[in-house]
PDB file of C-alpha atoms and ligand atoms in Angstrom:
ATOM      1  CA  UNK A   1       6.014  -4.141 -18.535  1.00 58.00           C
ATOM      2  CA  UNK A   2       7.723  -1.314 -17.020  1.00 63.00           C
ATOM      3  CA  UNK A   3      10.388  -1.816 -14.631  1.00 67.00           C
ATOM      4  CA  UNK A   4      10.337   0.841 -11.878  1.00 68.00           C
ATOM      5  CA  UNK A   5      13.668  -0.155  -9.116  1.00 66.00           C
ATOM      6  CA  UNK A   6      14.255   2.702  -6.484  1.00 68.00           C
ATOM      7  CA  UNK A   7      17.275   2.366  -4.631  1.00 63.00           C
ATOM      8  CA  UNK A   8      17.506   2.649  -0.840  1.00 66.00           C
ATOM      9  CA  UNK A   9      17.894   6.492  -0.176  1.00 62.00           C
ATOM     10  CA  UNK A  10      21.558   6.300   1.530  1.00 66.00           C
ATOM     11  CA  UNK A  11      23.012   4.572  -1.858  1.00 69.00           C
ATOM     12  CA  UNK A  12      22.188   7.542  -3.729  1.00 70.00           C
ATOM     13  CA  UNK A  13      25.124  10.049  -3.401  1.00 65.00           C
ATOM     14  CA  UNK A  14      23.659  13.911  -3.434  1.00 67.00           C
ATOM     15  CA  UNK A  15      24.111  15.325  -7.081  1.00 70.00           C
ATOM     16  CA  UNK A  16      26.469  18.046  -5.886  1.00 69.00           C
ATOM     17  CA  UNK A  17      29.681  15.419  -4.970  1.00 80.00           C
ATOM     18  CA  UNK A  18      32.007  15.155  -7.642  1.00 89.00           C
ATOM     19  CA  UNK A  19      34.047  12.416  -8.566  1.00 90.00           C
ATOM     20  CA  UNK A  20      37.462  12.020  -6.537  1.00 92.00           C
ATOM     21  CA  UNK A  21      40.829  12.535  -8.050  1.00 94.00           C
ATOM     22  CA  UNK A  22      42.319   9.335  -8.974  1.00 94.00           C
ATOM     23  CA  UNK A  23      44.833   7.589  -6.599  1.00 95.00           C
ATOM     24  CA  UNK A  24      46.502   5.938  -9.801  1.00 97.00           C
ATOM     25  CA  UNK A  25      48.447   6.386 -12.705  1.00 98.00           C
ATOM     26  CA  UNK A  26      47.102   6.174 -16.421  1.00 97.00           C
ATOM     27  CA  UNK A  27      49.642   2.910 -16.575  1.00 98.00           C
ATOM     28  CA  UNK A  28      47.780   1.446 -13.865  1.00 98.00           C
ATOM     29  CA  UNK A  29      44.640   2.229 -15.206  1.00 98.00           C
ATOM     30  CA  UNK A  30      45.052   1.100 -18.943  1.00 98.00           C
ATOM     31  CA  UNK A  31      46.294  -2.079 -17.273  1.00 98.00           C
ATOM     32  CA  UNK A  32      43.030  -2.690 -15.358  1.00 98.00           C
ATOM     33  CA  UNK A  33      41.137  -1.588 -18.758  1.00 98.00           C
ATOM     34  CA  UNK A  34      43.308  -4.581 -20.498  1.00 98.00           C
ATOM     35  CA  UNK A  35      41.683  -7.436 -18.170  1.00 98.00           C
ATOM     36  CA  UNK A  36      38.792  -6.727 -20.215  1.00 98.00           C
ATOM     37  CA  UNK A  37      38.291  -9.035 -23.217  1.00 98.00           C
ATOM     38  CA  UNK A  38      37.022  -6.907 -26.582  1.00 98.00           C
ATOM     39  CA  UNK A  39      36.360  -7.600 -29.947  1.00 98.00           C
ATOM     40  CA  UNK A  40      38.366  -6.128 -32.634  1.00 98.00           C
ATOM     41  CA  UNK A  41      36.949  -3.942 -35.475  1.00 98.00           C
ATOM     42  CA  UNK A  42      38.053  -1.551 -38.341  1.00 98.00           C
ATOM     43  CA  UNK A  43      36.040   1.132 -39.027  1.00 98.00           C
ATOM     44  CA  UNK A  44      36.042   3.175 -42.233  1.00 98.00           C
ATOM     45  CA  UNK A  45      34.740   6.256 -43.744  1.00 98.00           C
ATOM     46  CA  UNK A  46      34.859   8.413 -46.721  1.00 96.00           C
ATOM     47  CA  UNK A  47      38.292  10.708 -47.186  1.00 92.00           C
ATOM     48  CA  UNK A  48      36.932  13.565 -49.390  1.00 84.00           C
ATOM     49  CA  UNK A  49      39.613  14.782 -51.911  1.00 69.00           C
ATOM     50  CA  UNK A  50      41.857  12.200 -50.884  1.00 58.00           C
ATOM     51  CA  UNK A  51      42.205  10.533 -54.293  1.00 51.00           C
ATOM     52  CA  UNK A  52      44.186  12.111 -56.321  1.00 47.00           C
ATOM     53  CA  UNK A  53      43.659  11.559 -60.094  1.00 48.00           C
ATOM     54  CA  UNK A  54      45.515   7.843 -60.338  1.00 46.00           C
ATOM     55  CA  UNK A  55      47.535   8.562 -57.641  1.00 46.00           C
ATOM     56  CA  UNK A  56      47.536   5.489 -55.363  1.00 43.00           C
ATOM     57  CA  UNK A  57      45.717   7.424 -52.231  1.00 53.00           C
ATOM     58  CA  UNK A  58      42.723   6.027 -51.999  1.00 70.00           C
ATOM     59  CA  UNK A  59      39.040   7.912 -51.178  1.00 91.00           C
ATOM     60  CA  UNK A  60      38.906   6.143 -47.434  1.00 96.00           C
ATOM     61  CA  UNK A  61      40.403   6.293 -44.218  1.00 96.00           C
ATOM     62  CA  UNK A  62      40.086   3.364 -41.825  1.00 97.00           C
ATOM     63  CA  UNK A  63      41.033   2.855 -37.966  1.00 98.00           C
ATOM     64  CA  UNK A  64      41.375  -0.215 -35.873  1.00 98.00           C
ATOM     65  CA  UNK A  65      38.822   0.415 -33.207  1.00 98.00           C
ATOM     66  CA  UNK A  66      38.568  -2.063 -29.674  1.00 98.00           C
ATOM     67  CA  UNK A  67      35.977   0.139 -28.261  1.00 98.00           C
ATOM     68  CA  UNK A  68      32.932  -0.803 -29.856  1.00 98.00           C
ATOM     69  CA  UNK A  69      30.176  -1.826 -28.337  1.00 98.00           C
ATOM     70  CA  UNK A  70      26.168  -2.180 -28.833  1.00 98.00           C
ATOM     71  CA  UNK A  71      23.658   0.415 -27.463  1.00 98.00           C
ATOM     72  CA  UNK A  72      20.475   0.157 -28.293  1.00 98.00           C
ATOM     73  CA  UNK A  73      18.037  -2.372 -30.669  1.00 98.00           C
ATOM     74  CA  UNK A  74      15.038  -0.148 -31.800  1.00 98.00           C
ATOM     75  CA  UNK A  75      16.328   2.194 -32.555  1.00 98.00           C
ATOM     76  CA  UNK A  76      19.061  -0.128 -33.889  1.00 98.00           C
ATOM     77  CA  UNK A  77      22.413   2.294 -32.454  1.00 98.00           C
ATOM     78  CA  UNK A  78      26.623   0.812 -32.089  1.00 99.00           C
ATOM     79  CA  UNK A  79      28.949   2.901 -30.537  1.00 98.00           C
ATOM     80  CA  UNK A  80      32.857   3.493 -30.148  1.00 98.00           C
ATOM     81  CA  UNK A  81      34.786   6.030 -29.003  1.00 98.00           C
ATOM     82  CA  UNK A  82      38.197   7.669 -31.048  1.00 98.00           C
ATOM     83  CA  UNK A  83      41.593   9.419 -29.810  1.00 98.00           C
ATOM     84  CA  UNK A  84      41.043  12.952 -30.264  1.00 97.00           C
ATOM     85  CA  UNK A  85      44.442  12.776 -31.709  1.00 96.00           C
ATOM     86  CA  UNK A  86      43.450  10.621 -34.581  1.00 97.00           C
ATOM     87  CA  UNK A  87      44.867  11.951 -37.884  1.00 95.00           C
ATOM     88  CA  UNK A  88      41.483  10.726 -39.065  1.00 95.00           C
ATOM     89  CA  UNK A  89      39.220  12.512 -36.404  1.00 97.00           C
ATOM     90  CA  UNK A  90      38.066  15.648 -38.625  1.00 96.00           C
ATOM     91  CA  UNK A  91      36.781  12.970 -41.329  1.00 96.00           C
ATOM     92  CA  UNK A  92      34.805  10.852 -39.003  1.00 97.00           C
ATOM     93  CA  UNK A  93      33.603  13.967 -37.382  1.00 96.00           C
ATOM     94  CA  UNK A  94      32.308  15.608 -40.596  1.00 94.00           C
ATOM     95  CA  UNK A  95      31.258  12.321 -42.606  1.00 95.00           C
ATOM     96  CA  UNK A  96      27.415  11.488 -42.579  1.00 96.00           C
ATOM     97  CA  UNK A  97      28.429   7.413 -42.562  1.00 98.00           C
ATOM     98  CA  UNK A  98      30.718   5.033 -41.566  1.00 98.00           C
ATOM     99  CA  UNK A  99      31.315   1.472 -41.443  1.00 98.00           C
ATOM    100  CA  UNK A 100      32.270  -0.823 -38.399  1.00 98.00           C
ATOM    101  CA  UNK A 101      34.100  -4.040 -39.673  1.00 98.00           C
ATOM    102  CA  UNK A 102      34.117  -6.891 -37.006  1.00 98.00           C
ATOM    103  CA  UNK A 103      37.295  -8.712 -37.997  1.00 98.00           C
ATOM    104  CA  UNK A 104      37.647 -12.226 -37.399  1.00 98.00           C
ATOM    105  CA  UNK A 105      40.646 -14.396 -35.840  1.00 98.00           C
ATOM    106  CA  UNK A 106      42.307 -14.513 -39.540  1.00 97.00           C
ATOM    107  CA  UNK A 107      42.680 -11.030 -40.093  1.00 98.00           C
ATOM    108  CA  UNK A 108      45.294  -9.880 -37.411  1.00 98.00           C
ATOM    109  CA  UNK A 109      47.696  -8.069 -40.369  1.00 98.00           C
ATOM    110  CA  UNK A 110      44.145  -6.449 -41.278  1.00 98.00           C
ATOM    111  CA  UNK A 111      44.160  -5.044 -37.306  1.00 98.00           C
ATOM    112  CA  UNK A 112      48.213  -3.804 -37.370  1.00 98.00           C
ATOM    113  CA  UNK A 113      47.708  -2.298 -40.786  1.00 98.00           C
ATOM    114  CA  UNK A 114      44.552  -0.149 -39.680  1.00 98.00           C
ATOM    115  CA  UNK A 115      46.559   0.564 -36.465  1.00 98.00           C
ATOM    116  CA  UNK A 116      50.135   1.280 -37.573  1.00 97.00           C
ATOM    117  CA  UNK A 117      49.943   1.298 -40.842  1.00 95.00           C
ATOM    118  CA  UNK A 118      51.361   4.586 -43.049  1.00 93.00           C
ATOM    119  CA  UNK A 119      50.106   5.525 -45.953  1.00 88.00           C
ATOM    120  CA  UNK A 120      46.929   4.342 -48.007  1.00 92.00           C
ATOM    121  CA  UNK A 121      45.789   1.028 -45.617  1.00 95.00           C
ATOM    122  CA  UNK A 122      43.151  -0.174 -48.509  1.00 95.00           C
ATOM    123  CA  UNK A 123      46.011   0.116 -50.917  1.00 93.00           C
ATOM    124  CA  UNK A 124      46.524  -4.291 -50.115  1.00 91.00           C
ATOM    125  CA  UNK A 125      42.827  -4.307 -48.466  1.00 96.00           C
ATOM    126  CA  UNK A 126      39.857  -6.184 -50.265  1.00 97.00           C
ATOM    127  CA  UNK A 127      36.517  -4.633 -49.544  1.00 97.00           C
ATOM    128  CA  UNK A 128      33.677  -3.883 -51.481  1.00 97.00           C
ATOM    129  CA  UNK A 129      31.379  -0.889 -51.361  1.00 96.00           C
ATOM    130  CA  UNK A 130      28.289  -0.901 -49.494  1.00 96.00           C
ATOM    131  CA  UNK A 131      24.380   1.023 -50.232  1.00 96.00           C
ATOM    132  CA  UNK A 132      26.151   3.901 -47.952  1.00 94.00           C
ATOM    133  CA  UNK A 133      29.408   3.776 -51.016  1.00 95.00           C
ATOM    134  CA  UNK A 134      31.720   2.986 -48.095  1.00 97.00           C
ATOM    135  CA  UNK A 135      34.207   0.416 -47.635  1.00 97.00           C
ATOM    136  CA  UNK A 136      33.163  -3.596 -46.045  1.00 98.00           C
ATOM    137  CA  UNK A 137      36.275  -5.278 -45.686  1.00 98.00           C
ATOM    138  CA  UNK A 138      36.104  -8.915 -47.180  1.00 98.00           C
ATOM    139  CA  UNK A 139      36.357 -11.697 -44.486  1.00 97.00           C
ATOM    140  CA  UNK A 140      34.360  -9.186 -41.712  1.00 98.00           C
ATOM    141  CA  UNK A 141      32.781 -11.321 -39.188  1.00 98.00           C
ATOM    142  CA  UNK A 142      30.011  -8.907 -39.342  1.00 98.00           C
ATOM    143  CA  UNK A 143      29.443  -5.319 -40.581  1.00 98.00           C
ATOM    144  CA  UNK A 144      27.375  -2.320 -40.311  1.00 98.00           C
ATOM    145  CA  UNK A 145      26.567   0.362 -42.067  1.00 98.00           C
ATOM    146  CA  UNK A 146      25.932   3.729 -39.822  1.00 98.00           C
ATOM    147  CA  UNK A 147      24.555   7.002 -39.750  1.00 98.00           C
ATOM    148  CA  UNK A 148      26.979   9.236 -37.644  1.00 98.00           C
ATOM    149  CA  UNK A 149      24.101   9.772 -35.349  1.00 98.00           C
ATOM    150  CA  UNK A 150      25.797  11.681 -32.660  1.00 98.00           C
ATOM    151  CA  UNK A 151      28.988  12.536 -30.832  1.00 98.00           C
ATOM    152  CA  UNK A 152      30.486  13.256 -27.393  1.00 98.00           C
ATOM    153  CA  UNK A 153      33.328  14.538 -25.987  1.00 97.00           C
ATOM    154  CA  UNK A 154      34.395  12.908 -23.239  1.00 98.00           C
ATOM    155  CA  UNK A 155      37.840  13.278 -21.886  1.00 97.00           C
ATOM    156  CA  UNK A 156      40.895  12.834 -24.289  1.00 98.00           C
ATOM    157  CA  UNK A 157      38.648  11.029 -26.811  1.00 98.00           C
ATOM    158  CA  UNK A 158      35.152  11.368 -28.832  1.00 98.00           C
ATOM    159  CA  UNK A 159      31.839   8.997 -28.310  1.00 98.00           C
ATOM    160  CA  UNK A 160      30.297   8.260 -31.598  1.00 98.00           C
ATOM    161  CA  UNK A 161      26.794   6.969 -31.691  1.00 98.00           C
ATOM    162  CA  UNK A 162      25.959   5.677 -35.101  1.00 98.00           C
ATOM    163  CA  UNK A 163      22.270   4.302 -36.201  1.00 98.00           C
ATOM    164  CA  UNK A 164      22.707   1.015 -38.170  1.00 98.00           C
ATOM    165  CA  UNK A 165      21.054   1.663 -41.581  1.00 98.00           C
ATOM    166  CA  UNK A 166      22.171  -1.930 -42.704  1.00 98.00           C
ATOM    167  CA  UNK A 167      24.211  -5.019 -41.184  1.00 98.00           C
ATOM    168  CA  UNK A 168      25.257  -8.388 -42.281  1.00 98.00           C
ATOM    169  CA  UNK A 169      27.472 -11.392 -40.414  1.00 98.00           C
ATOM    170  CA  UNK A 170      29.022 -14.629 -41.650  1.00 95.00           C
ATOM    171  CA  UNK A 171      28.306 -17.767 -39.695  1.00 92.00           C
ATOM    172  CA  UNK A 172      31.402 -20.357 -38.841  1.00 85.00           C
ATOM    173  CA  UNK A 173      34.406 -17.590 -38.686  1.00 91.00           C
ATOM    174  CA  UNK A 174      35.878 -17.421 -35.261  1.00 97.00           C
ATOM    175  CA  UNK A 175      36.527 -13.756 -33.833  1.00 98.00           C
ATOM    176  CA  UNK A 176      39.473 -12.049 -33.163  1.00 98.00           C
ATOM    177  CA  UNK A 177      40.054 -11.029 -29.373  1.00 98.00           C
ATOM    178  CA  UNK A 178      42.072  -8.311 -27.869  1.00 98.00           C
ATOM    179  CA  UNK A 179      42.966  -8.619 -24.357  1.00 98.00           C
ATOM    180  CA  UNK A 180      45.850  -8.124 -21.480  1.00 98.00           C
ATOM    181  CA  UNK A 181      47.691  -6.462 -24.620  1.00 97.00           C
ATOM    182  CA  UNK A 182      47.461  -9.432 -26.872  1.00 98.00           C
ATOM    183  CA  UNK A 183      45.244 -11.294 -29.758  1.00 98.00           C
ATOM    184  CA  UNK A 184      43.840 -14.560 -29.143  1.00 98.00           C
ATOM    185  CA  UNK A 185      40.540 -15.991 -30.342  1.00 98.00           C
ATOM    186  CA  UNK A 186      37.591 -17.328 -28.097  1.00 97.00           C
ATOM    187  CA  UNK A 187      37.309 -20.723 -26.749  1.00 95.00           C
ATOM    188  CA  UNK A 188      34.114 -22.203 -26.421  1.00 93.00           C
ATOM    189  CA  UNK A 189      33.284 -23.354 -22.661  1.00 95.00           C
ATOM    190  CA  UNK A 190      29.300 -24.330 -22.881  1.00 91.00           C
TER     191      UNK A 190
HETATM  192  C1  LIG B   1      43.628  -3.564 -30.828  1.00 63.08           C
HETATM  193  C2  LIG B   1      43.567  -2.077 -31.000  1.00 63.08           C
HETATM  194  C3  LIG B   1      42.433  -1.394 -30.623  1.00 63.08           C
HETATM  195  C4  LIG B   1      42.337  -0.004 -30.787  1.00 63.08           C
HETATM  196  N1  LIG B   1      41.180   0.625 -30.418  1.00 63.08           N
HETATM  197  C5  LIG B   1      41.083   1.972 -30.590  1.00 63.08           C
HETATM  198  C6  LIG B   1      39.865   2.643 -30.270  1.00 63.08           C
HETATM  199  O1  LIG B   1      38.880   2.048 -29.835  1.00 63.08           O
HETATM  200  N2  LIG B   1      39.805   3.993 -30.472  1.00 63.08           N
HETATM  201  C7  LIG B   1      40.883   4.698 -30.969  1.00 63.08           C
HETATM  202  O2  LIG B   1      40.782   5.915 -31.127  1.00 63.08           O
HETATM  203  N3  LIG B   1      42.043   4.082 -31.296  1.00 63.08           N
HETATM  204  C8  LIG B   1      42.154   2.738 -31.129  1.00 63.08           C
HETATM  205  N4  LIG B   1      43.320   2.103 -31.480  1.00 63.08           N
HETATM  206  C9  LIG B   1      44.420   2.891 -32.077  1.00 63.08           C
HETATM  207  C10 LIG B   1      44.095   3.266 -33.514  1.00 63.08           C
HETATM  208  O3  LIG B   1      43.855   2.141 -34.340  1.00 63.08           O
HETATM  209  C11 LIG B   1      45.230   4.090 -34.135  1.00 63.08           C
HETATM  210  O4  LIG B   1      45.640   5.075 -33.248  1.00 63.08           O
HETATM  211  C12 LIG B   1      44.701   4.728 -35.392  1.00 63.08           C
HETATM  212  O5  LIG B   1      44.776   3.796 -36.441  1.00 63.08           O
HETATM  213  C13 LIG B   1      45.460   5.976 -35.717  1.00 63.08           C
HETATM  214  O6  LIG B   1      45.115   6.300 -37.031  1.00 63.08           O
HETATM  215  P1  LIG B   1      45.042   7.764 -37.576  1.00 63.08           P
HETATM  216  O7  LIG B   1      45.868   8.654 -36.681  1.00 63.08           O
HETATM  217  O8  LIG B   1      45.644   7.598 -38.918  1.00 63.08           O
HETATM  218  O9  LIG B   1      43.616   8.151 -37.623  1.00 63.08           O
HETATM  219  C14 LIG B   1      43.439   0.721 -31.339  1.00 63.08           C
HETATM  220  C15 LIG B   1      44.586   0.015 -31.736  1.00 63.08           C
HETATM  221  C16 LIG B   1      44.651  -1.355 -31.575  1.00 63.08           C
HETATM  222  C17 LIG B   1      45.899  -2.095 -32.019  1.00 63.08           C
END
């Protein structure tokens, strides 16, 4: 059934008005942006010539990532969006996969490690490899495996719109939450 909804002419502003300057600053703004409650995730991808003989870098980089979110189910797309400061930015730019890790409430030094961490993060990480040869972390709430579909500059940071070539969850973990600045984990109210 298609849903046709045409709004009242005088909500519709013309396409020629731009948007307004802000009357805030960023502080104020990523404080308004904190109210809202996110999952947390870690998302890797493949470093190529990262690993150095038996050097201990590894062949991966990984970022902790709030901004995920689903788009669409057939075709089955995720997407999240990335600093375009990110040391790791050229590799998820040029890699043809990656993999978005839900974490779960257990796994907080898993978050600070992919968010602060120097050095090789997998180096004290378990994962195994996936069909894609890319790192699951073990303990992931859920997973999936993407195509780096597209991407979109927006602003100070990149859009990335992966299609979902495989997934897979665990049932009875609780999740970890990010909100007001802090970690918490969900409770249940129905
Ligand atoms: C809870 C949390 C959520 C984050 N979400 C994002 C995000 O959605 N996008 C992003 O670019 N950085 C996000 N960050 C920051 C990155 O994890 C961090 O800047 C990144 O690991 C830098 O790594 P790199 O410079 O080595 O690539 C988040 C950090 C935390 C603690």
């Amino acid at each position: 059934m298609q849903f046709n909804y045409h709004p009242p002419m005088h909500q519709v502003p013309p396409p020629h008005i731009k948007a307004l300057s802000p009357d805030f600053e960023t502080p104020h703004f990523k404080q308004a942006l904190s109210r809202f409650a996110t999952g947390v995730t870690v998302i890797t991808t493949f470093a190529p010539g990262a690993h150095k003989g038996d050097s201990v870098s590894s062949s991966f980089v990984g970022i902790t990532a709030s901004s995920f979110n689903s788009v669409s189910l057939t075709p089955p797309l995720v997407l999240w969006s990335l600093g375009q400061s990110a040391s790791s930015a050229p590799l998820f730019h040029a890699g043809t996969h990656y993999v978005v890790n839900v974490l779960a409430a257990d796994q907080l030094d898993v978050c600070n490690r992919f968010a602060f961490g120097k050095g090789d993060r997998f180096a004290d990480t378990a994962y195994t490899l996936g069909a894609s040869g890319l790192p699951i972390l073990d303990g992931a709430l859920a997973w999936f495996e993407c195509h780096n579909r597209s991407r979109h500059e927006e602003g100070d940071h990149v859009i990335f719109v992966g299609e979902v070539e495989r997934c897979g969850f665990s049932d009875g973990s609780a999740p970890l939450v990010y909100q007001g600045g802090r970690f918490s984990t969900t409770v249940a109210l129905s």
